Tab-separated table of C-alpha atoms in Angstrom:
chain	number	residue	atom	x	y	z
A	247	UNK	CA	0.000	0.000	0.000
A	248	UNK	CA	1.274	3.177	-0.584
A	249	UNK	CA	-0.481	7.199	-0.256
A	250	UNK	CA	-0.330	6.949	-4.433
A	251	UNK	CA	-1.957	3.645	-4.699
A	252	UNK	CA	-4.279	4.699	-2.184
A	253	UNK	CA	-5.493	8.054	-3.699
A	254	UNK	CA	-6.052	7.255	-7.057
A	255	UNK	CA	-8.586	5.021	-6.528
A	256	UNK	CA	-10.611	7.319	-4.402
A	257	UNK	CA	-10.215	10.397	-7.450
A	258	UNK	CA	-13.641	9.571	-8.845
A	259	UNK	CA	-15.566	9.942	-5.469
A	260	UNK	CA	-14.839	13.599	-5.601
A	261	UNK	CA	-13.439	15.139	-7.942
A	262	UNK	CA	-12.778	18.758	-6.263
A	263	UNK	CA	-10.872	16.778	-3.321
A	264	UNK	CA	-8.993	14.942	-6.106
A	265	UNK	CA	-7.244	18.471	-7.636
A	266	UNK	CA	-6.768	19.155	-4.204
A	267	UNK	CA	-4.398	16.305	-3.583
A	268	UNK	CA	-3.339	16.499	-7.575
A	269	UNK	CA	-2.240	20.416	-7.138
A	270	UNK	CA	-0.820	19.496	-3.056
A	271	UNK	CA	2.123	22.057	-1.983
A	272	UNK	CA	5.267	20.372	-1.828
A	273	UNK	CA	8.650	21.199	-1.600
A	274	UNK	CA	9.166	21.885	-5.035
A	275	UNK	CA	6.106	22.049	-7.759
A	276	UNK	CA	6.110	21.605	-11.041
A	277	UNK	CA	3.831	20.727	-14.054
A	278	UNK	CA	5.356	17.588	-14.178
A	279	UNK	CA	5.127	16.696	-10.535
A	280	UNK	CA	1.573	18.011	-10.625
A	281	UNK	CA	0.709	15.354	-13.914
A	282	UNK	CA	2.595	12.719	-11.894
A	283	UNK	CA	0.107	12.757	-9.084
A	284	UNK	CA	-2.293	11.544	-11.414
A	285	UNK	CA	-0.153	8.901	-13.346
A	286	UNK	CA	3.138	7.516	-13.338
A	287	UNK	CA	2.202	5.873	-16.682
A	288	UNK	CA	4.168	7.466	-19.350
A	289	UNK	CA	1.695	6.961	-22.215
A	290	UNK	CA	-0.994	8.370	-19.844
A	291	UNK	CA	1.178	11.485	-18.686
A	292	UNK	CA	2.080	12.195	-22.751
A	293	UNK	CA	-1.610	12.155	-23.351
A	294	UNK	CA	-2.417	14.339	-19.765
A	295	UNK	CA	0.599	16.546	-21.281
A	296	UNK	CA	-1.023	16.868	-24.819
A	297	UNK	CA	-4.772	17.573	-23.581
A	298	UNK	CA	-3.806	20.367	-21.595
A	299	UNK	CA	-1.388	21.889	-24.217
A	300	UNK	CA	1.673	22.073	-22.398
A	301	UNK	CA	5.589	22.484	-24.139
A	302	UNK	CA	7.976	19.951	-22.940
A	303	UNK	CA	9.880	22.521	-21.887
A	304	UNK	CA	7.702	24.232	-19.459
A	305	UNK	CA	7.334	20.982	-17.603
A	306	UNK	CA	10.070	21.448	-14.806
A	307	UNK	CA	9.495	24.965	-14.260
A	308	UNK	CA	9.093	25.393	-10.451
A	309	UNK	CA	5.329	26.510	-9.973
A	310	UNK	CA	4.366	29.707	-7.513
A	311	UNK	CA	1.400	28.721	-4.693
A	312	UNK	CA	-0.181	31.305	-6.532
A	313	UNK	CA	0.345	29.549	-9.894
A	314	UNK	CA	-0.842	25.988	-8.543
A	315	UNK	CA	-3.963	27.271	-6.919
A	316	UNK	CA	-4.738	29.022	-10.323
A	317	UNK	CA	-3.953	25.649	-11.958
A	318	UNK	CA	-6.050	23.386	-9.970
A	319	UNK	CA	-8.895	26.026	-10.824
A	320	UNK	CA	-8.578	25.370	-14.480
A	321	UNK	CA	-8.100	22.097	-13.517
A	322	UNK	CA	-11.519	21.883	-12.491
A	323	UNK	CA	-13.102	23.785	-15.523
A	324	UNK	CA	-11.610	21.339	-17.913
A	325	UNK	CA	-14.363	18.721	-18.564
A	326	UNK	CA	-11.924	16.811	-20.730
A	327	UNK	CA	-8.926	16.217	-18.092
A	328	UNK	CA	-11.791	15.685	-15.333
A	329	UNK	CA	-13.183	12.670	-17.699
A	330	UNK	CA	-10.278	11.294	-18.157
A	331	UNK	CA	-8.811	11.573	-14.257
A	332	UNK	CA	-12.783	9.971	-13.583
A	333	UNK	CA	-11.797	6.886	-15.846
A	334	UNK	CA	-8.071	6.555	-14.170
A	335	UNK	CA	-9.462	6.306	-11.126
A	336	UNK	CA	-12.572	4.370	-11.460
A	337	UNK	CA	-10.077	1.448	-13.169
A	338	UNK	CA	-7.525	2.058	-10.188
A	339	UNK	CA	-10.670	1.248	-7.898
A	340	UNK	CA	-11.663	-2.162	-9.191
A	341	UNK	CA	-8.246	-3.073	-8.992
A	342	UNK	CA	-7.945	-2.341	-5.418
A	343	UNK	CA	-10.568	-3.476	-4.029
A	344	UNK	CA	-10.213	-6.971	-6.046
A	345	UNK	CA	-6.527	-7.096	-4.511
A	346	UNK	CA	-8.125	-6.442	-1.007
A	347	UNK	CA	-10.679	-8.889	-1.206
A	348	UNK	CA	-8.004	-11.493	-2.179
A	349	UNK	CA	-6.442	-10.348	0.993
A	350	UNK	CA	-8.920	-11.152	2.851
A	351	UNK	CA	-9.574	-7.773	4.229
A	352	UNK	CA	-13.518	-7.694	3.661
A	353	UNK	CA	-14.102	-10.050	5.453
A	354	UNK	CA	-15.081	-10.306	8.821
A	355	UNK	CA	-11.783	-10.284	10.897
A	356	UNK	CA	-9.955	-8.020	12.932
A	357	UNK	CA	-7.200	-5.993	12.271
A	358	UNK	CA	-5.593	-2.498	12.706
A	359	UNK	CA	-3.370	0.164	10.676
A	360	UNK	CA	0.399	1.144	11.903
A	361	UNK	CA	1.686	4.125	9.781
A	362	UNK	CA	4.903	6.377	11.028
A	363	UNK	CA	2.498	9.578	10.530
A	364	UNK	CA	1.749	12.612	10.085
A	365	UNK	CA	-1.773	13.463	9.011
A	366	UNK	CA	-3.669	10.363	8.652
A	367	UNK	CA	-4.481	10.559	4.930
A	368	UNK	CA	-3.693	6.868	4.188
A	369	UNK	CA	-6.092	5.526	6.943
A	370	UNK	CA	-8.764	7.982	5.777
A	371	UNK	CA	-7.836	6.245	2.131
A	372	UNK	CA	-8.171	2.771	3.786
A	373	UNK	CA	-11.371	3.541	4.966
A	374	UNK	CA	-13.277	4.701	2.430
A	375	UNK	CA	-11.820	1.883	0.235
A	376	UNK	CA	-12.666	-1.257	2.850
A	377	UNK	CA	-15.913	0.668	3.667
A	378	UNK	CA	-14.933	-0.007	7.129
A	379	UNK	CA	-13.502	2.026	10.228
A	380	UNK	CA	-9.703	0.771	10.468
A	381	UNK	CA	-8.451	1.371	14.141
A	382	UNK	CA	-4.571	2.970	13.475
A	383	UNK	CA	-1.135	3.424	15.656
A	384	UNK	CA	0.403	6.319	14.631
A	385	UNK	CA	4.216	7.321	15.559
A	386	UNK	CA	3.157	10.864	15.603
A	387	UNK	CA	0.336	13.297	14.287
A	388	UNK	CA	0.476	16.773	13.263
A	389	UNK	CA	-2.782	17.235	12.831
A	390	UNK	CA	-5.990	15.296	13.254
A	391	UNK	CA	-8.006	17.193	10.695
A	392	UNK	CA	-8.212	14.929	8.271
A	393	UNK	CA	-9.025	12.121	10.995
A	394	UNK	CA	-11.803	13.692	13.248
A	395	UNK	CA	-14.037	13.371	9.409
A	396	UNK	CA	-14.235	10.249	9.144
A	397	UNK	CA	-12.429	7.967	11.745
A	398	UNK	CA	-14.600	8.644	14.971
A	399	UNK	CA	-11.637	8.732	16.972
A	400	UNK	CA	-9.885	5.069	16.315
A	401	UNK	CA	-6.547	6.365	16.622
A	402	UNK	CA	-3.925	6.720	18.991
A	403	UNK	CA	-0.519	8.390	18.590
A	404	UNK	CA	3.083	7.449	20.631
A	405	UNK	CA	5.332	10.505	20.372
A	406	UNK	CA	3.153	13.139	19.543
A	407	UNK	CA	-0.355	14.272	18.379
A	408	UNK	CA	-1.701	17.604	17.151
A	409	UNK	CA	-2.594	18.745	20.697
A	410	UNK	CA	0.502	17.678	22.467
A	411	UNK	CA	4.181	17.496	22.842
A	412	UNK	CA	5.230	21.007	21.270
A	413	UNK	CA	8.500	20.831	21.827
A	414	UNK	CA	9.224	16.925	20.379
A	415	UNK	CA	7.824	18.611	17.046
A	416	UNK	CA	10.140	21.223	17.344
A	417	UNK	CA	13.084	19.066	17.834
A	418	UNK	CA	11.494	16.510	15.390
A	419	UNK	CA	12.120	15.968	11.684
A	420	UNK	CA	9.730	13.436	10.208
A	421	UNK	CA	11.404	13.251	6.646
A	422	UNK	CA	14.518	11.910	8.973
A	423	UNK	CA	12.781	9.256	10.535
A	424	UNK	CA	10.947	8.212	7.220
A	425	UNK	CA	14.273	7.159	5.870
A	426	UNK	CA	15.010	4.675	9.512
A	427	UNK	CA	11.180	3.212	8.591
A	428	UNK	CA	11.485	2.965	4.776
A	429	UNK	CA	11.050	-0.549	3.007
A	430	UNK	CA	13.672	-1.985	0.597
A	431	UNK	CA	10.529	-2.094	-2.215
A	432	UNK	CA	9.726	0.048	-4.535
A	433	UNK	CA	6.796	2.505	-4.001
A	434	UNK	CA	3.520	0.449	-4.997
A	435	UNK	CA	1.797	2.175	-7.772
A	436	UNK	CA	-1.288	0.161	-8.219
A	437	UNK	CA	-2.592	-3.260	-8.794
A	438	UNK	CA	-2.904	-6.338	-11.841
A	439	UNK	CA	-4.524	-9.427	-12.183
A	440	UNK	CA	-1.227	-11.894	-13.425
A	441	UNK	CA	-0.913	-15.704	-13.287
A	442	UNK	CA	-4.096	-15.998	-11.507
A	443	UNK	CA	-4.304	-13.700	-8.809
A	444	UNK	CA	-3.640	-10.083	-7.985
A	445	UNK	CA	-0.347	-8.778	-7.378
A	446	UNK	CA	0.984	-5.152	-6.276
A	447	UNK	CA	2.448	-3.090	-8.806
A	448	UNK	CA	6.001	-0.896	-8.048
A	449	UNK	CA	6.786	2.096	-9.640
A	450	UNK	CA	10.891	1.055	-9.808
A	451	UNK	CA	12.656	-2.547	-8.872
A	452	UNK	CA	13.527	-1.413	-5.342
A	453	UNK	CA	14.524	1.675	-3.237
A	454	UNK	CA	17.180	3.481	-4.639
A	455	UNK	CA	18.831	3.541	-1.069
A	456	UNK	CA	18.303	-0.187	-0.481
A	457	UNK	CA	22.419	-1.074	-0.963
A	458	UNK	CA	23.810	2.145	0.386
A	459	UNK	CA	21.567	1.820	3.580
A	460	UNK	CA	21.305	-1.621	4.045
A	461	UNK	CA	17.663	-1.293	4.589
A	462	UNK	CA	16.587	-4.556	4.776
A	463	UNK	CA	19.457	-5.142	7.690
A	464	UNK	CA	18.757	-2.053	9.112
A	465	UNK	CA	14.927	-3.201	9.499
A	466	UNK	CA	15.547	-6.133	10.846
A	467	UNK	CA	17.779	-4.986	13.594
A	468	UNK	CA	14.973	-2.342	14.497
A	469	UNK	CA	12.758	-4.921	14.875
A	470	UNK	CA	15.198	-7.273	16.877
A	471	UNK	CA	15.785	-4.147	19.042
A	472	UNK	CA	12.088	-3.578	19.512
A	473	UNK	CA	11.202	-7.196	20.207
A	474	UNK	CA	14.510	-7.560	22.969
A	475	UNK	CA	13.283	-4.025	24.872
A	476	UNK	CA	9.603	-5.371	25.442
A	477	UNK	CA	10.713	-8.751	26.596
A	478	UNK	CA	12.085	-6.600	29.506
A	479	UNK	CA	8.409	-5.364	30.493
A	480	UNK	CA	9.318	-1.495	30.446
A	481	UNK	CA	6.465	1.081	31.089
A	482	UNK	CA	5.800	3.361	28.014
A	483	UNK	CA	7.083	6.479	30.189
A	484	UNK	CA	10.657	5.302	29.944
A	485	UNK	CA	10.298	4.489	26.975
A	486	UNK	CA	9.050	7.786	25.965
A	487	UNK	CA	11.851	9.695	27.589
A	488	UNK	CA	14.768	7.395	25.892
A	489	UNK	CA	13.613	8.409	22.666
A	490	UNK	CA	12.951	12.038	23.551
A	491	UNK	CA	16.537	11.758	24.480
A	492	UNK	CA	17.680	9.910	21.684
A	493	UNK	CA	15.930	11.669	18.378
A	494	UNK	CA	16.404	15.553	19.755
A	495	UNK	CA	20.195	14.699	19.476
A	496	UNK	CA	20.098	13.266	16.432
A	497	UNK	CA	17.430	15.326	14.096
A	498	UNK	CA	18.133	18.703	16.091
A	499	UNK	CA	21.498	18.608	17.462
A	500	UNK	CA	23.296	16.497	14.806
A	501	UNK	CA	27.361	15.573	14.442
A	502	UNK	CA	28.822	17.001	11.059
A	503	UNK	CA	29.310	12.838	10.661
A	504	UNK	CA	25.612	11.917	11.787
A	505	UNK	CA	24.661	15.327	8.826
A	506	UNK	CA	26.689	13.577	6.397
A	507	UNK	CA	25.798	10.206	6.484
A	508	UNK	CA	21.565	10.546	6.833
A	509	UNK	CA	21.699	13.914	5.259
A	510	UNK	CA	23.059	12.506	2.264
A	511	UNK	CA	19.871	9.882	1.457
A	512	UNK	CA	17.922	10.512	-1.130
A	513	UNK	CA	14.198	11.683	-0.227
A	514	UNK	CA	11.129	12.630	-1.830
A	515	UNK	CA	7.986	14.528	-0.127
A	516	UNK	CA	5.743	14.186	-3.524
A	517	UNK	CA	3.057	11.428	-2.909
A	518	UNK	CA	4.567	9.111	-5.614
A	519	UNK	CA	8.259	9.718	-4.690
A	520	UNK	CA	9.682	10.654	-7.816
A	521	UNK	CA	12.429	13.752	-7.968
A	522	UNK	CA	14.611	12.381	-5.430
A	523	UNK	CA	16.983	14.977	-3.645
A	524	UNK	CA	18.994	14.658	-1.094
A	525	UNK	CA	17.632	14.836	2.150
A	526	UNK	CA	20.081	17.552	3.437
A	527	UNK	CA	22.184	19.092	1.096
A	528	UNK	CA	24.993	21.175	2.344
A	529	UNK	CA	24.363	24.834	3.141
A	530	UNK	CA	26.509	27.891	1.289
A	531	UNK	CA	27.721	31.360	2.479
A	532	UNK	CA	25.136	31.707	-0.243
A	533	UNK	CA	22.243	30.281	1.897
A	534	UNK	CA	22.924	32.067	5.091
A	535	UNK	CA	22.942	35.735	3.263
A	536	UNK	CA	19.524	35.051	1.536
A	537	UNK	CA	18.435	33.816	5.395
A	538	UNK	CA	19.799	37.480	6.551
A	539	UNK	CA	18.203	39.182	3.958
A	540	UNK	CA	15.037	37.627	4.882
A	541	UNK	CA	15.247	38.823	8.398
A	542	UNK	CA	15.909	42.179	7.180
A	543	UNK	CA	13.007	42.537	5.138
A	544	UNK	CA	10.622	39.549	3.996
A	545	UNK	CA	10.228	41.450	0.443
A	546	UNK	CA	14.130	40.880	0.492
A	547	UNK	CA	13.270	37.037	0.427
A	548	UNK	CA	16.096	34.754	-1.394
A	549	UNK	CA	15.505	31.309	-2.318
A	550	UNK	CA	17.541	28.920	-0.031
A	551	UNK	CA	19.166	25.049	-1.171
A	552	UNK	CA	15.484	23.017	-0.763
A	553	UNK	CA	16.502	20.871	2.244
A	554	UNK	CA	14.150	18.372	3.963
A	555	UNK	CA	16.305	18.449	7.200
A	556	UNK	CA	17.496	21.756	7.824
A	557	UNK	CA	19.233	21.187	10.716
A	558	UNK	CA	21.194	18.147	8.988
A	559	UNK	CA	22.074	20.719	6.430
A	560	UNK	CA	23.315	23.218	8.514
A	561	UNK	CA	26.103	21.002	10.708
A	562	UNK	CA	27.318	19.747	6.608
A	563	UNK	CA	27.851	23.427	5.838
A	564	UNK	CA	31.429	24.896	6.396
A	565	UNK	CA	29.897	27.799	8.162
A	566	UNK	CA	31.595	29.376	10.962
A	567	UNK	CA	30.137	28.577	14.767
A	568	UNK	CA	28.215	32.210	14.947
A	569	UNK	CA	26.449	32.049	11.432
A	570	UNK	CA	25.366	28.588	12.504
A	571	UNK	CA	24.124	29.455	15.453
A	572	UNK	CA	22.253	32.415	13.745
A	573	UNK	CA	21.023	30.043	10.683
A	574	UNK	CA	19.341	27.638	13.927
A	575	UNK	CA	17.828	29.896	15.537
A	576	UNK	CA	16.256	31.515	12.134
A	577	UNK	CA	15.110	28.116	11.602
A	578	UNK	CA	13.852	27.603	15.098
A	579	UNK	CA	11.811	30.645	14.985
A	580	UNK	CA	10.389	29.889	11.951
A	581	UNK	CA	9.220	26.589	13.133
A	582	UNK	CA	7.727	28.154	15.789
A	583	UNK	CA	5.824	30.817	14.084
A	584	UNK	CA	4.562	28.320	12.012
A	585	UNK	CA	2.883	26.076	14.412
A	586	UNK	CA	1.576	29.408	16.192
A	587	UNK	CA	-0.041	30.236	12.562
A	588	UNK	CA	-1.515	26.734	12.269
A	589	UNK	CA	-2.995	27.148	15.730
């Protein structure tokens, strides 16, 4: 199961929701990434590209938020493209729900979600697609939005939720902690009936970061771990604290060493993980001025290296100790401000 494979099928209930997903802020937009939430399919995205009349070469353009709200609103006034995203989807929906009922997970049995996070889209997906209310363990929540529609409160969350725990947000990167939880697979893109039954489909032959990460080992010793710490009949509150303890080092106080290694994985935010970058890509003299001018003035706004882990990105850069320590707290505040704003 993936967010993509999840998503598609579900295009055709709702149409306006669709674009909303389709035309999603991310870290960088594009035409391209905007086409790719609604196929990865390269006859289908030629055709997408062709019906809405767009040169190859205006495909990788980064898009404005202003320019991708105004482009989900054509979006929507194009009967054509809202035909043919109806047909994608309602073909992506029979698929799925034949795979799930090979699974056995119609029937009537118990069973319960376990994501990593953060907003509870995929067991809002699940649910509408099993027609049933899916119980879910979450690592941590940002917000429960999404949830409190249509989940009646079958959820819990271990770290943190959207009400609690401020300050293990703060010190928290999830995009970090994605890469300790990712599988070796590829990302599954969707469903087909071969040699008899129904299989998952991947969008590539594996993770790219499967043999520079070891991820299959690396999984395995988590789970070891994991399995050796509750033989020893711990209370939750410990366990709570050792992590607390263990992450806010790691994702907001990070080595140069720890910065290079994790920072140097290769990460997508997009909900069908193409466009990989590196998680945290070193920071320049370059970067810190624009982040000067920006306190300055915000009309004086620069564009900074796109990192997913800033803090990983600022112990790679060869920055002196005082324009660090200025670049953290810049991104401290800003972190801040931006859960007050969400509040």
């Amino acid at each position: 199961i993936s967010r993509f494979a999840s998503r598609i099928p579900l295009y055709h209930f709702s149409l306006e929701t669709a674009f909303d997903f389709i035309c999603e802020k991310k870290i960088f937009n594009s035409l391209r990434t905007v086409i790719q939430n609604i196929t990865l399919d390269k006859n289908e995205f030629e055709y997408i590209r062709k019906l809405l009349n767009i040169e190859e070469n205006r495909l990788d353009r980064e898009l404005s938020l202003r320019e991708l709200e105004e482009l989900k609103n054509s979006f929507l006034k194009n009967e054509a493209l809202k035909s043919y995203v109806y047909s994608l989807s309602e073909k992506a929906y029979e698929s799925a729900v034949k795979y799930f009922a090979q699974e056995g997970l119609y029937e009537n049995v118990s069973f319960a979600f376990a994501d990593v996070g953060w907003r509870g889209t995929l067991q809002v997906s699940l649910n509408r697609l099993l027609s049933k209310r899916i119980p879910a363990f979450y690592f941590g929540l940002y917000t429960d939005e999404f949830l409190k529609e249509s989940c009646n409160d079958l959820w819990t969350s271990y770290y943190f939720s959207s009400s609690k725990n401020f300050l293990r947000k703060l010190h928290f990167n999830n995009s970090l902690f994605e890469c300790f939880c990712t599988a070796p697979d590829g990302m599954t893109s969707g469903y087909e009936f071969k040699n008899g039954k129904w299989i998952a489909l991947f969008a590539s032959e594996g993770n790219v970061n499967c043999k520079k990460w070891f991820l299959q080992e690396q999984l395995n010793l988590i789970e070891a771990w994991t399995e050796n710490y509750l033989s020893l009949g711990i209370p939750d509150s410990p366990s709570v604290k050792m992590d607390d303890k263990l992450l806010c080092a790691l994702m907001f106080r990070p080595e140069k060493n720890e910065a290079e290694l994790y920072g140097s994985y290769l990460f997508s935010d997009e909900t069908n993980e193409e466009n990989l970058i590196q998680l945290a890509p070193e920071y320049t003299e370059k970067d810190f001025k624009s982040v000067l001018l920006r306190l300055l003035h915000k009309s004086l706004k620069r564009k900074c290296v796109k990192s997913f882990w800033r803090y990983g990105s600022i112990a790679r850069s060869k920055l002196d100790f005082l324009s660090k320590f200025v670049f953290r707290s810049y991104c401290y505040a800003a972190s801040v401000w931006t859960y007050i704003k969400q509040k």
